[in-house]
Short mmCIF file of the C-alpha atoms (twelve columns), coordinates in Angstrom:
data_MODEL
# 
_entry.id   MODEL 
# 
loop_
_atom_site.group_PDB 
_atom_site.id 
_atom_site.type_symbol 
_atom_site.label_atom_id 
_atom_site.label_alt_id 
_atom_site.label_comp_id 
_atom_site.label_asym_id 
_atom_site.label_seq_id 
_atom_site.Cartn_x 
_atom_site.Cartn_y 
_atom_site.Cartn_z 
_atom_site.pdbx_PDB_model_num 
ATOM 1   C CA . MET A 1   0.000   0.000   0.000  1 
ATOM 2   C CA . ASN A 2   1.426   3.382   -1.012 1 
ATOM 3   C CA . THR A 3   1.166   6.215   1.508  1 
ATOM 4   C CA . PRO A 4   0.921   9.710   -0.077 1 
ATOM 5   C CA . PRO A 5   4.081   11.843  0.292  1 
ATOM 6   C CA . ASN A 6   4.580   13.628  3.624  1 
ATOM 7   C CA . LEU A 7   1.998   11.422  5.361  1 
ATOM 8   C CA . PRO A 8   3.199   8.853   7.950  1 
ATOM 9   C CA . HIS A 9   2.925   5.138   7.343  1 
ATOM 10  C CA . ARG A 10  -0.063  3.980   9.410  1 
ATOM 11  C CA . ILE A 11  0.451   0.816   11.472 1 
ATOM 12  C CA . ALA A 12  -2.289  -1.161  13.264 1 
ATOM 13  C CA . ILE A 13  -1.383  -3.520  16.115 1 
ATOM 14  C CA . VAL A 14  -3.246  -6.649  17.292 1 
ATOM 15  C CA . ASP A 15  -2.001  -8.146  20.567 1 
ATOM 16  C CA . ASP A 16  -3.921  -9.335  23.627 1 
ATOM 17  C CA . HIS A 17  -1.201  -8.244  26.078 1 
ATOM 18  C CA . THR A 18  -1.736  -4.602  27.030 1 
ATOM 19  C CA . LEU A 19  1.927   -3.890  27.841 1 
ATOM 20  C CA . MET A 20  3.157   -5.332  24.547 1 
ATOM 21  C CA . ARG A 21  0.399   -3.597  22.582 1 
ATOM 22  C CA . GLU A 22  1.107   -0.222  24.164 1 
ATOM 23  C CA . GLY A 23  4.865   -0.732  23.895 1 
ATOM 24  C CA . LEU A 24  4.657   -1.384  20.148 1 
ATOM 25  C CA . LYS A 25  2.323   1.579   19.755 1 
ATOM 26  C CA . MET A 26  4.764   3.863   21.575 1 
ATOM 27  C CA . PHE A 27  7.664   2.604   19.459 1 
ATOM 28  C CA . VAL A 28  5.764   3.180   16.215 1 
ATOM 29  C CA . GLU A 29  4.698   6.663   17.304 1 
ATOM 30  C CA . ASN A 30  8.331   7.558   18.016 1 
ATOM 31  C CA . LEU A 31  9.440   6.712   14.479 1 
ATOM 32  C CA . GLU A 32  9.722   9.845   12.359 1 
ATOM 33  C CA . ASP A 33  7.544   8.743   9.427  1 
ATOM 34  C CA . PHE A 34  5.188   6.292   11.150 1 
ATOM 35  C CA . ALA A 35  1.964   6.561   13.145 1 
ATOM 36  C CA . CYS A 36  -0.244  4.044   14.961 1 
ATOM 37  C CA . ALA A 37  -3.635  3.877   13.242 1 
ATOM 38  C CA . TRP A 38  -5.302  1.806   15.960 1 
ATOM 39  C CA . THR A 39  -4.821  -1.181  18.272 1 
ATOM 40  C CA . ALA A 40  -6.967  -4.244  19.016 1 
ATOM 41  C CA . ALA A 41  -6.856  -6.963  21.661 1 
ATOM 42  C CA . ASP A 42  -8.321  -9.821  19.615 1 
ATOM 43  C CA . SER A 43  -9.237  -10.918 16.089 1 
ATOM 44  C CA . GLN A 44  -12.892 -9.944  16.343 1 
ATOM 45  C CA . GLU A 45  -12.036 -6.391  17.375 1 
ATOM 46  C CA . ALA A 46  -9.382  -6.174  14.651 1 
ATOM 47  C CA . LEU A 47  -11.857 -7.185  11.938 1 
ATOM 48  C CA . ARG A 48  -14.337 -4.567  13.172 1 
ATOM 49  C CA . MET A 49  -11.626 -1.916  13.037 1 
ATOM 50  C CA . LEU A 50  -10.558 -2.981  9.545  1 
ATOM 51  C CA . GLU A 51  -14.085 -2.351  8.286  1 
ATOM 52  C CA . LYS A 52  -13.670 1.298   9.282  1 
ATOM 53  C CA . ASP A 53  -9.959  1.933   8.788  1 
ATOM 54  C CA . VAL A 54  -7.433  -0.020  6.697  1 
ATOM 55  C CA . PRO A 55  -3.821  0.741   7.759  1 
ATOM 56  C CA . ASP A 56  -0.645  0.433   5.673  1 
ATOM 57  C CA . VAL A 57  0.628   -2.546  7.716  1 
ATOM 58  C CA . LEU A 58  -1.127  -4.822  10.190 1 
ATOM 59  C CA . VAL A 59  1.049   -6.171  13.035 1 
ATOM 60  C CA . VAL A 60  -0.378  -9.384  14.510 1 
ATOM 61  C CA . ASP A 61  0.465   -11.697 17.409 1 
ATOM 62  C CA . ILE A 62  -0.210  -15.433 17.009 1 
ATOM 63  C CA . THR A 63  -1.719  -16.234 20.395 1 
ATOM 64  C CA . LEU A 64  -5.006  -14.358 20.542 1 
ATOM 65  C CA . PRO A 65  -8.272  -15.193 22.315 1 
ATOM 66  C CA . GLY A 66  -10.854 -16.860 20.090 1 
ATOM 67  C CA . ARG A 67  -9.523  -16.985 16.526 1 
ATOM 68  C CA . ASN A 68  -5.733  -16.973 16.695 1 
ATOM 69  C CA . GLY A 69  -3.401  -14.736 14.711 1 
ATOM 70  C CA . LEU A 70  -2.913  -17.223 11.870 1 
ATOM 71  C CA . GLU A 71  -6.675  -17.468 11.401 1 
ATOM 72  C CA . LEU A 72  -6.919  -13.673 11.484 1 
ATOM 73  C CA . ILE A 73  -4.278  -13.424 8.742  1 
ATOM 74  C CA . LYS A 74  -6.339  -15.775 6.561  1 
ATOM 75  C CA . ASP A 75  -9.439  -13.624 7.145  1 
ATOM 76  C CA . VAL A 76  -7.504  -10.469 6.280  1 
ATOM 77  C CA . ARG A 77  -6.147  -12.077 3.137  1 
ATOM 78  C CA . VAL A 78  -9.734  -12.659 1.935  1 
ATOM 79  C CA . LEU A 79  -11.146 -9.280  3.001  1 
ATOM 80  C CA . ASN A 80  -8.099  -7.066  2.290  1 
ATOM 81  C CA . PRO A 81  -5.718  -9.029  0.025  1 
ATOM 82  C CA . ASP A 82  -3.416  -6.015  -0.487 1 
ATOM 83  C CA . LEU A 83  -2.912  -5.352  3.233  1 
ATOM 84  C CA . PRO A 84  0.559   -6.581  4.299  1 
ATOM 85  C CA . VAL A 85  0.765   -8.365  7.650  1 
ATOM 86  C CA . LEU A 86  3.781   -8.645  9.948  1 
ATOM 87  C CA . VAL A 87  3.667   -11.290 12.683 1 
ATOM 88  C CA . VAL A 88  5.411   -10.330 15.934 1 
ATOM 89  C CA . SER A 89  5.303   -13.294 18.289 1 
ATOM 90  C CA . MET A 90  6.937   -15.014 21.250 1 
ATOM 91  C CA . HIS A 91  6.647   -18.344 19.393 1 
ATOM 92  C CA . ASP A 92  9.806   -19.851 17.910 1 
ATOM 93  C CA . GLU A 93  10.162  -18.699 14.311 1 
ATOM 94  C CA . THR A 94  11.412  -22.126 13.234 1 
ATOM 95  C CA . LEU A 95  8.016   -23.530 14.222 1 
ATOM 96  C CA . TYR A 96  5.694   -20.760 13.078 1 
ATOM 97  C CA . ALA A 97  7.301   -18.558 10.411 1 
ATOM 98  C CA . GLN A 98  6.438   -20.858 7.515  1 
ATOM 99  C CA . ARG A 99  2.865   -21.277 8.765  1 
ATOM 100 C CA . ALA A 100 2.525   -17.495 8.996  1 
ATOM 101 C CA . LEU A 101 3.823   -16.992 5.449  1 
ATOM 102 C CA . LYS A 102 1.540   -19.739 4.170  1 
ATOM 103 C CA . ALA A 103 -1.422  -18.016 5.843  1 
ATOM 104 C CA . GLY A 104 -0.569  -14.820 3.982  1 
ATOM 105 C CA . ALA A 105 1.812   -12.835 6.221  1 
ATOM 106 C CA . LYS A 106 4.663   -10.847 4.647  1 
ATOM 107 C CA . GLY A 107 7.010   -11.158 7.594  1 
ATOM 108 C CA . TYR A 108 7.741   -12.804 10.939 1 
ATOM 109 C CA . MET A 109 9.832   -11.645 13.860 1 
ATOM 110 C CA . MET A 110 10.289  -12.660 17.479 1 
ATOM 111 C CA . LYS A 111 9.165   -10.387 20.290 1 
ATOM 112 C CA . ASP A 112 12.645  -10.452 21.788 1 
ATOM 113 C CA . ALA A 113 14.190  -9.014  18.603 1 
ATOM 114 C CA . PRO A 114 15.788  -5.544  18.948 1 
ATOM 115 C CA . HIS A 115 13.687  -2.488  18.135 1 
ATOM 116 C CA . GLY A 116 15.833  -1.808  15.104 1 
ATOM 117 C CA . ALA A 117 14.791  -5.167  13.636 1 
ATOM 118 C CA . PHE A 118 11.134  -4.241  14.066 1 
ATOM 119 C CA . GLU A 119 11.607  -0.965  12.212 1 
ATOM 120 C CA . LYS A 120 13.584  -2.717  9.470  1 
ATOM 121 C CA . ALA A 121 10.838  -5.332  9.095  1 
ATOM 122 C CA . LEU A 122 8.155   -2.650  8.732  1 
ATOM 123 C CA . ARG A 123 10.148  -0.840  6.061  1 
ATOM 124 C CA . ARG A 124 10.878  -4.034  4.146  1 
ATOM 125 C CA . ILE A 125 7.202   -4.965  4.081  1 
ATOM 126 C CA . LEU A 126 6.198   -1.454  2.993  1 
ATOM 127 C CA . SER A 127 8.675   -1.730  0.116  1 
ATOM 128 C CA . GLY A 128 7.029   -4.967  -1.016 1 
ATOM 129 C CA . SER A 129 9.655   -7.357  0.361  1 
ATOM 130 C CA . ILE A 130 9.425   -10.265 2.796  1 
ATOM 131 C CA . ALA A 131 10.747  -9.655  6.318  1 
ATOM 132 C CA . LEU A 132 12.396  -12.597 8.083  1 
ATOM 133 C CA . SER A 133 15.407  -12.992 10.332 1 
ATOM 134 C CA . GLU A 134 18.636  -13.945 8.570  1 
ATOM 135 C CA . ARG A 135 18.547  -17.368 10.229 1 
ATOM 136 C CA . MET A 136 14.981  -18.055 9.084  1 
ATOM 137 C CA . SER A 137 15.637  -16.809 5.558  1 
ATOM 138 C CA . GLU A 138 18.595  -19.190 5.249  1 
ATOM 139 C CA . THR A 139 16.579  -22.083 6.676  1 
ATOM 140 C CA . ILE A 140 13.749  -21.635 4.173  1 
ATOM 141 C CA . LEU A 141 16.074  -21.076 1.220  1 
ATOM 142 C CA . LEU A 142 18.164  -24.147 2.050  1 
ATOM 143 C CA . ALA A 143 15.051  -26.270 2.532  1 
ATOM 144 C CA . PHE A 144 13.506  -25.240 -0.782 1 
ATOM 145 C CA . SER A 145 16.790  -25.576 -2.678 1 
ATOM 146 C CA . SER A 146 17.170  -29.132 -1.388 1 
ATOM 147 C CA . GLY A 147 13.521  -29.993 -1.966 1 
ATOM 148 C CA . ALA A 148 12.919  -30.569 1.749  1 
ATOM 149 C CA . ASN A 149 9.939   -29.322 3.705  1 
ATOM 150 C CA . PRO A 150 11.019  -26.275 5.784  1 
ATOM 151 C CA . GLY A 151 8.090   -26.672 8.164  1 
ATOM 152 C CA . PRO A 152 7.468   -29.070 11.077 1 
ATOM 153 C CA . ASP A 153 8.449   -32.580 10.096 1 
ATOM 154 C CA . GLY A 154 6.404   -35.717 9.602  1 
ATOM 155 C CA . ALA A 155 2.709   -35.945 10.382 1 
ATOM 156 C CA . ILE A 156 2.945   -32.858 12.583 1 
ATOM 157 C CA . HIS A 157 3.055   -30.821 9.374  1 
ATOM 158 C CA . HIS A 158 -0.563  -31.882 8.750  1 
ATOM 159 C CA . LEU A 159 -1.903  -30.460 12.009 1 
ATOM 160 C CA . SER A 160 -4.074  -27.383 11.604 1 
ATOM 161 C CA . ASP A 161 -2.692  -24.107 12.945 1 
ATOM 162 C CA . ARG A 162 -4.815  -24.341 16.104 1 
ATOM 163 C CA . GLU A 163 -3.981  -28.026 16.604 1 
ATOM 164 C CA . PHE A 164 -0.289  -27.248 16.239 1 
ATOM 165 C CA . GLU A 165 -0.634  -24.462 18.816 1 
ATOM 166 C CA . VAL A 166 -2.313  -26.876 21.264 1 
ATOM 167 C CA . PHE A 167 0.324   -29.544 20.517 1 
ATOM 168 C CA . GLN A 168 3.156   -27.144 21.333 1 
ATOM 169 C CA . LEU A 169 1.490   -26.067 24.590 1 
ATOM 170 C CA . ILE A 170 1.090   -29.738 25.531 1 
ATOM 171 C CA . GLY A 171 4.795   -30.140 24.796 1 
ATOM 172 C CA . GLU A 172 5.541   -27.295 27.186 1 
ATOM 173 C CA . GLY A 173 3.832   -29.284 29.940 1 
ATOM 174 C CA . ARG A 174 0.588   -27.292 30.066 1 
ATOM 175 C CA . SER A 175 -2.536  -28.986 31.418 1 
ATOM 176 C CA . THR A 176 -5.884  -28.930 29.625 1 
ATOM 177 C CA . GLY A 177 -7.067  -26.147 31.929 1 
ATOM 178 C CA . GLN A 178 -3.923  -24.092 31.369 1 
ATOM 179 C CA . ILE A 179 -4.175  -24.488 27.594 1 
ATOM 180 C CA . ALA A 180 -7.828  -23.452 27.699 1 
ATOM 181 C CA . GLU A 181 -6.935  -20.366 29.726 1 
ATOM 182 C CA . THR A 182 -4.000  -19.441 27.464 1 
ATOM 183 C CA . LEU A 183 -6.036  -19.760 24.252 1 
ATOM 184 C CA . ARG A 184 -9.263  -18.551 25.888 1 
ATOM 185 C CA . ILE A 185 -11.230 -21.548 24.712 1 
ATOM 186 C CA . SER A 186 -13.153 -24.142 26.720 1 
ATOM 187 C CA . PRO A 187 -11.468 -27.248 28.194 1 
ATOM 188 C CA . LYS A 188 -13.925 -29.307 26.115 1 
ATOM 189 C CA . THR A 189 -12.601 -27.661 22.938 1 
ATOM 190 C CA . VAL A 190 -9.040  -28.454 24.023 1 
ATOM 191 C CA . ASP A 191 -10.040 -32.107 24.468 1 
ATOM 192 C CA . VAL A 192 -11.500 -32.137 20.936 1 
ATOM 193 C CA . HIS A 193 -8.219  -30.747 19.569 1 
ATOM 194 C CA . LYS A 194 -6.278  -33.384 21.516 1 
ATOM 195 C CA . LEU A 195 -8.397  -36.154 20.004 1 
ATOM 196 C CA . LYS A 196 -7.822  -34.848 16.473 1 
ATOM 197 C CA . ILE A 197 -4.086  -34.503 17.139 1 
ATOM 198 C CA . ARG A 198 -3.897  -38.123 18.341 1 
ATOM 199 C CA . GLN A 199 -5.732  -39.260 15.211 1 
ATOM 200 C CA . LYS A 200 -3.514  -37.281 12.822 1 
ATOM 201 C CA . LEU A 201 -0.330  -38.431 14.559 1 
ATOM 202 C CA . LYS A 202 -1.672  -42.001 14.616 1 
ATOM 203 C CA . LEU A 203 -0.931  -42.402 18.317 1 
ATOM 204 C CA . THR A 204 -2.222  -45.629 19.830 1 
ATOM 205 C CA . GLU A 205 -4.174  -45.737 23.081 1 
ATOM 206 C CA . GLY A 206 -1.037  -46.797 24.939 1 
ATOM 207 C CA . THR A 207 0.982   -43.840 23.646 1 
ATOM 208 C CA . SER A 208 0.874   -40.704 25.759 1 
ATOM 209 C CA . LEU A 209 0.227   -37.565 23.702 1 
ATOM 210 C CA . THR A 210 1.807   -35.507 26.484 1 
ATOM 211 C CA . SER A 211 5.032   -37.546 26.505 1 
ATOM 212 C CA . PHE A 212 5.222   -37.495 22.711 1 
ATOM 213 C CA . ALA A 213 4.667   -33.717 22.562 1 
ATOM 214 C CA . ILE A 214 7.187   -32.966 25.334 1 
ATOM 215 C CA . ARG A 215 9.805   -35.125 23.628 1 
ATOM 216 C CA . TRP A 216 9.166   -33.439 20.268 1 
ATOM 217 C CA . VAL A 217 9.465   -29.941 21.742 1 
ATOM 218 C CA . GLU A 218 12.657  -30.857 23.623 1 
ATOM 219 C CA . MET A 219 14.249  -32.340 20.505 1 
ATOM 220 C CA . ARG A 220 13.318  -29.258 18.476 1 
ATOM 221 C CA . LYS A 221 15.115  -27.174 21.080 1 
ATOM 222 C CA . LEU A 222 18.168  -29.364 20.630 1 
ATOM 223 C CA . GLY A 223 17.977  -28.742 16.904 1 
ATOM 224 C CA . LYS A 224 17.118  -32.368 16.103 1 
ATOM 225 C CA . LYS A 225 14.180  -33.883 14.284 1 
ATOM 226 C CA . ALA A 226 11.721  -35.802 16.414 1 
ATOM 227 C CA . GLU A 227 11.319  -39.383 15.310 1 
# 
């Protein structure tokens, strides 16, 4: 989206954590040629705001109450296909960057990245480029050049975005109640996701989903592929 000369680039921010949301807003407002168009705490609020005011870039977190950030990106892609989206998340980029790009995002960066990286990512996206960390760019390029799948390996690649989010939280040792609270969904919905995950991963009754998920997450941290 091209901003007329002398007008700031307008950035909208979607994040359910007030401190992070306000911190990003303050950072954007302090950039010479940028302004914060609006902020939202969840996907539903963001879609309502987009009906009234389309910014130049939409900054989205992945973990949001209700429909998560990846689902929001897909909605935005249908409603506003020319609106570039930058994901800023606490989730490991090696696990989520490809999913975000597949959903329609133009960039992905970790929340612990330096402020300068955030500004650089915004400018790259505004120029029509893709914004990824150097490490993630190399990972994706190497994977595609070798014909390998740069995303999560094996059957885990076939989990839906929400199922993958639940799977990772299980791997972090979260209980059903804790996952429900984190994602702001009901424990019953978490149980449904768990059942679908077991089916897709072809886990037998005697195989613990929790043990499998914890092992997979730990091996990813060690930079190895889970078997």
